[in-house]
Short mmCIF file of C-alpha atoms and ligand atoms in Angstrom, two decimals:
data_model
loop_
_atom_site.label_atom_id
_atom_site.label_comp_id
_atom_site.label_asym_id
_atom_site.label_seq_id
_atom_site.Cartn_x
_atom_site.Cartn_y
_atom_site.Cartn_z
CA MET A 1 135.19 126.02 99.18
CA ASP A 2 132.39 127.02 101.41
CA VAL A 3 131.63 124.37 104.03
CA GLN A 4 128.41 124.39 106.30
CA GLN A 5 126.54 121.95 108.44
CA THR A 6 122.79 121.67 107.80
CA SER A 7 120.77 119.22 109.92
CA ARG A 8 122.94 115.98 109.76
CA PHE A 9 124.34 116.96 106.23
CA THR A 10 127.74 118.72 105.71
CA VAL A 11 127.40 121.04 102.85
CA THR A 12 130.27 121.84 100.70
CA ARG A 13 129.69 124.37 97.73
CA SER A 14 131.46 123.36 94.61
CA GLY A 15 134.13 125.97 93.61
CA LYS A 16 133.91 124.82 90.00
CA ALA A 17 130.13 125.30 89.36
CA VAL A 18 129.20 125.73 85.63
CA PRO A 19 128.62 129.62 85.09
CA ALA A 20 125.10 130.59 84.45
CA ASP A 21 125.65 131.68 80.76
CA GLN A 22 127.25 128.16 80.00
CA ARG A 23 124.43 126.38 81.84
CA ALA A 24 121.83 128.19 79.94
CA VAL A 25 123.37 126.85 76.71
CA LEU A 26 123.57 123.21 77.97
CA LEU A 27 120.04 123.44 79.27
CA ALA A 28 118.70 124.45 75.76
CA ASP A 29 119.15 120.79 74.62
CA PRO A 30 119.87 118.55 77.53
CA GLY A 31 118.96 115.14 75.91
CA PHE A 32 118.85 112.35 78.37
CA GLY A 33 121.42 111.18 80.86
CA LYS A 34 124.48 112.99 79.42
CA LEU A 35 124.50 116.36 81.24
CA PHE A 36 125.02 116.62 85.00
CA THR A 37 124.53 119.22 87.77
CA ASP A 38 127.23 120.61 90.15
CA HIS A 39 126.69 118.60 93.23
CA MET A 40 126.08 115.20 94.72
CA VAL A 41 124.82 113.77 97.91
CA THR A 42 126.62 110.90 99.53
CA ILE A 43 125.85 108.92 102.75
CA ARG A 44 127.87 105.98 103.84
CA TYR A 45 126.93 102.82 105.75
CA THR A 46 129.12 100.63 107.97
CA GLU A 47 127.93 97.43 109.61
CA GLY A 48 127.78 98.20 113.35
CA GLN A 49 127.73 101.89 112.91
CA GLY A 50 124.93 102.47 110.57
CA TRP A 51 124.44 105.48 108.20
CA HIS A 52 126.98 108.17 108.63
CA SER A 53 129.08 110.87 106.85
CA HIS A 54 125.99 112.54 105.46
CA ALA A 55 127.26 115.16 102.80
CA ILE A 56 126.36 117.15 99.82
CA GLY A 57 129.47 118.28 97.91
CA PRO A 58 130.93 118.87 94.51
CA ARG A 59 130.12 116.21 91.98
CA GLU A 60 133.31 114.08 91.57
CA PRO A 61 134.41 110.55 90.79
CA PHE A 62 134.66 107.79 93.48
CA GLN A 63 137.96 106.25 94.36
CA LEU A 64 137.28 102.48 94.47
CA ASP A 65 139.67 99.71 95.39
CA PRO A 66 139.83 97.25 92.46
CA ALA A 67 138.44 94.54 94.89
CA CYS A 68 135.51 96.76 95.68
CA ALA A 69 132.47 94.36 96.13
CA VAL A 70 130.12 95.95 93.57
CA LEU A 71 132.58 95.63 90.72
CA HIS A 72 132.55 91.84 91.21
CA TYR A 73 129.10 90.80 92.47
CA ALA A 74 126.83 93.77 91.38
CA GLN A 75 125.24 94.45 94.72
CA GLU A 76 123.61 97.74 93.46
CA ILE A 77 120.23 99.27 93.37
CA PHE A 78 118.94 102.72 91.98
CA GLU A 79 115.91 104.88 91.58
CA GLY A 80 114.65 107.33 88.76
CA MET A 81 112.56 110.22 89.61
CA LYS A 82 112.08 113.82 88.41
CA ALA A 83 111.77 117.31 89.81
CA TYR A 84 109.89 119.96 87.77
CA ARG A 85 109.86 123.75 87.54
CA LEU A 86 106.15 124.88 87.68
CA GLU A 87 104.80 127.76 85.79
CA ASP A 88 104.82 129.96 89.02
CA GLY A 89 108.60 129.23 89.38
CA SER A 90 108.20 126.78 92.25
CA ILE A 91 109.64 123.20 92.27
CA ALA A 92 107.72 120.00 92.65
CA MET A 93 108.47 116.39 92.65
CA PHE A 94 106.05 113.60 91.60
CA ARG A 95 105.30 110.90 94.34
CA PRO A 96 108.87 110.76 95.72
CA GLU A 97 107.57 108.76 98.71
CA GLU A 98 106.99 105.89 96.26
CA ASN A 99 110.49 105.94 95.06
CA ALA A 100 111.64 106.00 98.74
CA ARG A 101 109.58 102.95 99.34
CA ARG A 102 110.65 101.04 96.25
CA PHE A 103 114.36 101.80 96.99
CA ALA A 104 113.89 100.14 100.54
CA GLU A 105 112.19 97.05 98.84
CA SER A 106 115.05 96.78 96.32
CA ALA A 107 117.48 97.00 99.07
CA GLU A 108 115.77 94.22 101.00
CA ARG A 109 115.83 91.90 97.93
CA MET A 110 119.56 92.61 97.26
CA ALA A 111 120.53 92.05 101.04
CA MET A 112 121.53 95.57 101.46
CA PRO A 113 120.80 97.89 104.42
CA VAL A 114 117.56 99.84 104.22
CA LEU A 115 117.96 103.52 103.92
CA PRO A 116 115.21 105.15 106.11
CA GLU A 117 112.61 106.59 103.73
CA GLU A 118 112.65 110.18 105.32
CA LEU A 119 116.54 110.12 104.79
CA PHE A 120 116.27 109.25 101.16
CA LEU A 121 113.61 112.05 100.73
CA GLU A 122 115.75 114.56 102.69
CA ALA A 123 118.73 113.65 100.49
CA VAL A 124 117.02 113.96 97.23
CA GLU A 125 115.27 117.21 98.12
CA LEU A 126 118.58 118.89 99.43
CA LEU A 127 120.26 118.05 96.07
CA VAL A 128 117.25 119.52 93.99
CA LYS A 129 117.43 122.68 96.14
CA THR A 130 121.16 123.01 95.86
CA ASP A 131 121.04 122.52 92.01
CA ALA A 132 117.71 124.19 91.46
CA ASP A 133 119.23 126.34 88.84
CA TRP A 134 119.76 123.32 86.63
CA ILE A 135 116.00 122.44 86.26
CA PRO A 136 115.14 123.09 82.70
CA GLY A 137 112.11 125.15 81.81
CA GLY A 138 109.33 124.06 79.38
CA GLU A 139 108.99 120.31 78.73
CA GLY A 140 112.31 119.43 80.45
CA SER A 141 112.75 118.29 83.98
CA LEU A 142 115.63 117.41 86.34
CA TYR A 143 116.09 113.60 86.40
CA LEU A 144 117.43 112.35 89.87
CA ARG A 145 119.32 109.23 90.23
CA PRO A 146 119.60 107.95 93.83
CA PHE A 147 121.70 104.76 93.96
CA MET A 148 123.42 102.60 96.42
CA PHE A 149 126.33 100.22 95.95
CA ALA A 150 128.53 97.77 98.02
CA SER A 151 131.83 99.57 98.63
CA GLU A 152 133.51 97.15 100.82
CA THR A 153 136.91 95.91 99.68
CA PHE A 154 136.28 92.03 99.83
CA LEU A 155 136.04 89.29 97.40
CA GLY A 156 134.09 86.78 99.49
CA VAL A 157 130.62 86.21 98.31
CA ARG A 158 128.24 87.53 101.07
CA PRO A 159 126.51 90.75 101.47
CA ALA A 160 128.89 93.53 102.04
CA ASN A 161 129.51 95.42 105.21
CA GLU A 162 129.99 98.87 103.79
CA TYR A 163 127.85 100.73 101.34
CA ILE A 164 127.69 104.19 99.77
CA PHE A 165 124.23 105.81 98.94
CA CYS A 166 124.59 108.66 96.42
CA VAL A 167 122.30 111.00 94.52
CA ILE A 168 123.13 112.60 91.21
CA ALA A 169 121.02 114.88 89.10
CA SER A 170 120.82 115.14 85.28
CA PRO A 171 118.69 117.78 83.41
CA ALA A 172 116.63 115.86 80.86
CA GLY A 173 114.58 116.36 77.83
CA ALA A 174 112.81 113.56 75.89
CA TYR A 175 114.14 109.98 76.59
CA PHE A 176 113.70 108.96 72.92
CA LYS A 177 115.70 110.96 70.43
CA GLY A 178 113.69 113.88 68.86
CA GLY A 179 110.79 113.36 71.26
CA LYS A 180 109.37 110.60 68.92
CA LYS A 181 105.48 110.32 68.72
CA ALA A 182 105.50 106.53 68.58
CA VAL A 183 108.27 104.03 69.15
CA THR A 184 109.12 100.71 67.37
CA LEU A 185 109.63 97.69 69.69
CA TRP A 186 111.50 94.45 69.16
CA VAL A 187 110.13 91.41 71.04
CA SER A 188 112.92 89.25 72.37
CA GLU A 189 112.00 85.73 71.94
CA HIS A 190 115.46 84.19 73.03
CA PHE A 191 116.35 86.35 75.97
CA THR A 192 114.35 86.90 79.12
CA ARG A 193 114.72 89.58 81.69
CA ALA A 194 113.56 88.05 85.03
CA ALA A 195 112.22 84.61 86.36
CA ARG A 196 110.11 83.88 89.31
CA GLY A 197 112.17 84.11 92.46
CA GLY A 198 114.71 86.37 90.67
CA THR A 199 115.20 90.13 91.00
CA GLY A 200 112.72 91.35 88.30
CA ALA A 201 110.77 93.48 90.74
CA ALA A 202 113.79 95.15 92.22
CA LYS A 203 115.49 98.07 90.56
CA CYS A 204 119.00 96.64 90.59
CA GLY A 205 121.61 97.35 88.08
CA GLY A 206 121.97 93.60 87.29
CA ASN A 207 118.56 93.56 85.67
CA TYR A 208 119.63 96.10 83.10
CA ALA A 209 123.12 94.48 82.51
CA ALA A 210 121.09 91.22 81.66
CA SER A 211 118.71 93.11 79.31
CA LEU A 212 121.48 94.88 77.25
CA VAL A 213 122.11 91.98 74.83
CA ALA A 214 118.32 91.92 73.94
CA GLN A 215 118.34 95.81 73.69
CA LYS A 216 121.34 95.61 71.39
CA GLU A 217 119.27 93.02 69.25
CA ALA A 218 116.40 95.55 69.24
CA ILE A 219 118.69 98.38 67.98
CA SER A 220 120.23 96.02 65.31
CA HIS A 221 116.68 95.61 63.93
CA GLY A 222 116.01 99.30 63.83
CA CYS A 223 113.87 99.31 67.12
CA ASP A 224 113.90 101.78 70.06
CA GLN A 225 113.34 99.26 72.93
CA VAL A 226 113.01 95.60 73.64
CA VAL A 227 109.94 93.87 75.03
CA PHE A 228 110.41 90.87 77.16
CA LEU A 229 108.22 87.76 77.40
CA ASP A 230 107.98 85.79 80.62
CA ALA A 231 110.74 83.25 81.44
CA ALA A 232 108.63 80.29 82.26
CA GLU A 233 106.51 79.91 79.08
CA ASN A 234 108.05 82.54 76.52
CA LYS A 235 104.48 83.49 76.04
CA TRP A 236 103.27 86.48 78.18
CA VAL A 237 104.19 90.12 77.63
CA GLU A 238 106.10 91.35 80.67
CA GLU A 239 107.57 94.83 80.14
CA LEU A 240 110.04 96.77 78.17
CA GLY A 241 113.76 97.14 79.05
CA GLY A 242 112.95 100.29 80.88
CA MET A 243 109.23 100.86 80.87
CA ASN A 244 105.89 99.20 81.70
CA VAL A 245 103.29 98.60 78.86
CA PHE A 246 99.50 99.06 78.42
CA PHE A 247 97.05 98.04 75.71
CA VAL A 248 94.01 99.96 74.93
CA MET A 249 91.11 97.88 73.48
CA ASP A 250 88.23 98.90 71.04
CA ASP A 251 85.62 98.85 73.90
CA GLY A 252 87.78 101.39 75.84
CA SER A 253 89.12 98.87 78.35
CA ILE A 254 92.76 98.81 79.09
CA VAL A 255 95.10 95.90 79.88
CA THR A 256 98.38 95.78 81.54
CA PRO A 257 100.55 92.90 82.72
CA PRO A 258 100.08 92.09 86.41
CA LEU A 259 102.75 92.63 89.14
CA SER A 260 103.72 89.04 89.16
CA GLY A 261 107.11 89.47 90.85
CA THR A 262 109.02 89.60 87.65
CA ILE A 263 108.35 93.12 86.43
CA LEU A 264 109.24 96.46 88.02
CA PRO A 265 106.22 97.91 89.98
CA GLY A 266 106.29 101.24 87.94
CA ILE A 267 105.11 104.37 89.73
CA THR A 268 103.90 105.69 86.49
CA ARG A 269 102.24 102.37 85.83
CA ASN A 270 100.37 102.75 89.17
CA SER A 271 99.48 106.34 88.36
CA ILE A 272 98.12 105.53 84.91
CA ILE A 273 96.00 102.71 86.28
CA SER A 274 94.41 105.39 88.68
CA LEU A 275 94.14 108.05 86.05
CA ALA A 276 92.57 105.75 83.44
CA ARG A 277 89.97 104.40 86.12
CA ALA A 278 89.19 108.00 87.09
CA LYS A 279 88.39 108.70 83.26
CA GLY A 280 85.92 105.68 83.13
CA HIS A 281 88.14 103.01 81.56
CA GLU A 282 87.94 99.51 82.86
CA VAL A 283 91.62 98.61 83.61
CA ARG A 284 92.58 94.92 83.93
CA GLU A 285 95.95 93.81 85.35
CA GLU A 286 95.89 90.52 83.67
CA PRO A 287 98.33 88.41 81.46
CA TYR A 288 98.35 89.22 77.84
CA SER A 289 100.18 86.93 75.36
CA PHE A 290 102.38 88.03 72.50
CA ALA A 291 100.12 85.93 70.11
CA GLN A 292 97.00 87.76 71.45
CA TRP A 293 98.82 91.14 70.94
CA ARG A 294 99.60 90.24 67.27
CA ALA A 295 96.03 88.87 66.73
CA ASP A 296 94.36 91.98 68.38
CA ALA A 297 96.50 94.33 66.41
CA ALA A 298 95.50 92.67 63.16
CA SER A 299 91.74 92.47 63.88
CA GLY A 300 91.58 96.08 65.07
CA LYS A 301 90.43 94.83 68.65
CA LEU A 302 93.69 96.66 69.95
CA ARG A 303 93.37 100.28 69.22
CA GLU A 304 96.45 101.68 71.04
CA ALA A 305 99.49 100.58 73.07
CA PHE A 306 101.97 102.65 75.12
CA ALA A 307 104.96 102.32 77.14
CA CYS A 308 105.33 104.25 80.41
CA GLY A 309 107.94 105.17 82.97
CA THR A 310 109.73 108.13 84.67
CA ALA A 311 112.17 108.62 81.80
CA ALA A 312 109.88 107.86 78.87
CA VAL A 313 106.73 109.43 80.53
CA VAL A 314 103.90 107.95 78.20
CA THR A 315 105.11 106.97 74.74
CA ALA A 316 102.91 105.42 72.10
CA ILE A 317 103.94 102.11 70.56
CA GLY A 318 103.52 102.16 66.79
CA THR A 319 105.22 99.14 65.40
CA VAL A 320 106.19 95.85 66.91
CA LYS A 321 108.96 93.68 65.29
CA SER A 322 110.03 90.06 65.88
CA VAL A 323 111.64 87.14 64.16
CA ASN A 324 108.30 86.07 63.13
CA GLY A 325 107.27 89.27 61.35
CA ASP A 326 106.15 92.66 62.14
CA PHE A 327 102.82 94.28 62.87
CA THR A 328 101.57 97.82 63.47
CA ILE A 329 99.07 99.08 66.13
CA GLY A 330 96.23 101.39 64.83
CA ASN A 331 97.64 103.79 62.31
CA GLY A 332 101.10 103.38 63.88
CA ASP A 333 101.25 106.85 65.33
CA GLY A 334 99.57 106.72 68.75
CA GLY A 335 95.87 107.40 69.63
CA ILE A 336 93.60 109.67 71.52
CA VAL A 337 93.48 107.47 74.86
CA THR A 338 97.32 107.42 75.08
CA GLU A 339 97.41 111.20 74.34
CA ALA A 340 94.82 111.94 76.93
CA LEU A 341 96.51 109.85 79.58
CA ARG A 342 99.84 111.59 78.89
CA ALA A 343 98.16 114.99 79.07
CA ASP A 344 96.63 114.07 82.47
CA LEU A 345 99.78 112.70 83.90
CA THR A 346 102.10 115.63 82.72
CA GLY A 347 99.41 118.13 83.69
CA ILE A 348 99.48 116.89 87.38
CA GLN A 349 103.20 116.68 87.43
CA ARG A 350 103.58 120.23 86.28
CA GLY A 351 100.82 121.71 88.29
CA THR A 352 98.40 122.62 85.44
CA VAL A 353 95.79 119.73 86.08
CA ALA A 354 94.11 119.13 89.53
CA ASP A 355 95.89 116.65 91.71
CA PRO A 356 93.17 115.02 93.90
CA ALA A 357 95.31 112.35 95.08
CA ASN A 358 98.10 114.66 96.33
CA TRP A 359 100.82 113.23 94.24
CA VAL A 360 102.78 116.38 93.83
CA ARG A 361 105.22 117.22 96.65
CA LYS A 362 106.14 120.93 96.41
CA LEU A 363 109.59 121.77 97.78
N1 PLP B 1 110.24 98.89 84.20
C1 PLP B 1 111.40 99.10 84.16
C2 PLP B 1 112.31 97.83 83.84
C3 PLP B 1 112.04 100.32 84.34
O1 PLP B 1 113.46 100.45 84.34
C4 PLP B 1 111.22 101.45 84.58
C5 PLP B 1 111.74 102.81 85.03
O2 PLP B 1 112.03 103.03 85.98
C6 PLP B 1 109.83 101.17 84.74
C7 PLP B 1 109.27 99.99 84.39
C8 PLP B 1 108.91 102.32 85.08
O3 PLP B 1 109.01 102.59 86.38
P1 PLP B 1 108.60 104.06 86.95
O4 PLP B 1 107.25 104.41 86.31
O5 PLP B 1 108.52 103.89 88.38
O6 PLP B 1 109.74 104.98 86.47
C1 COI B 2 113.57 105.46 84.59
O1 COI B 2 112.58 105.70 83.89
O2 COI B 2 113.76 106.16 85.50
C2 COI B 2 114.39 104.19 84.30
O3 COI B 2 115.24 104.02 85.19
C3 COI B 2 114.58 103.71 83.07
C4 COI B 2 115.70 103.91 82.16
C5 COI B 2 115.22 103.56 80.79
C6 COI B 2 116.31 105.24 82.25
#
């Protein structure tokens, strides 16, 4: 193994990197979340010592004591972001500073140490540069998963004194199988995702663990994703298991649930709001009830609806199912506003559309 020191990171090149011809075969159809690159970044934190042992090395399993705190109390947070190969061969990331900031906010909510934002960015960029050959061409991207967990061996219930921050990378194609044009959603009327004062606005693993029974229900009804309603009244649309949601009305205005503290402040959501306003749409961040959604779909007032997030990008919502019956939005196959916003967003991300707000960070 070849070991070097760059800035504060120790770099160990993997001796078992996947050969180029095999990598090319794997990259032809990466799917989502099942293929991984050769390296990973790790940084450790110890109370009293701070962040230390900055390293990039071969991707390998962790050795954890059975009493490792995260295995018991789920003190864990993560991020999701992408690196793109542009037409000129260069590499770009989309608003990575926002992921760094949200990671810090999630850490605060979960009583974890805050990784300095510039260190988060340095770690992510180091992995992207090291594993740059894994960035798929065409519509694909390199999905990056920075995460941090409580690594202390201790069963007392209090914030841990030791943590591991890690970044792994996964070449990705479409999140929904076959790159579906429009997805079908299941509205969960029993299970909620987050309540006021809870962790809904943090990107912590526990939120996803709590969502899985509802996602399982969605799958059993032939749906792609679950939609959660608010925990207090079981009335207001909040978000999907892993995406924010938007509604496009017949007058061109667009509605999205407000950041009430119980939904994830999506970076795609924030970008779509800006892009839609720049296109002349009125965008209202206001509560929208499930009953109104059904009524507006039936009357034709609601023309389109879409989900958005790093993994899902912008995906039209075709049909909505629930215990009280199903309904379809528009012709069930998306619409022109959704398509135009998707084209704007992906064009900026891939450097083919002007980027007036400087969202793209070239590596
Ligand atoms: N909501 C949830 C629950 C998510 O998991 C995600 C994905 O990260 C989003 C929304 C969208 O967030 P972003 O656009 O920052 O990826
Ligand atoms: C992301 O979009 O990055 C997420 O974390 C959501 C998940 C559905 C993969």
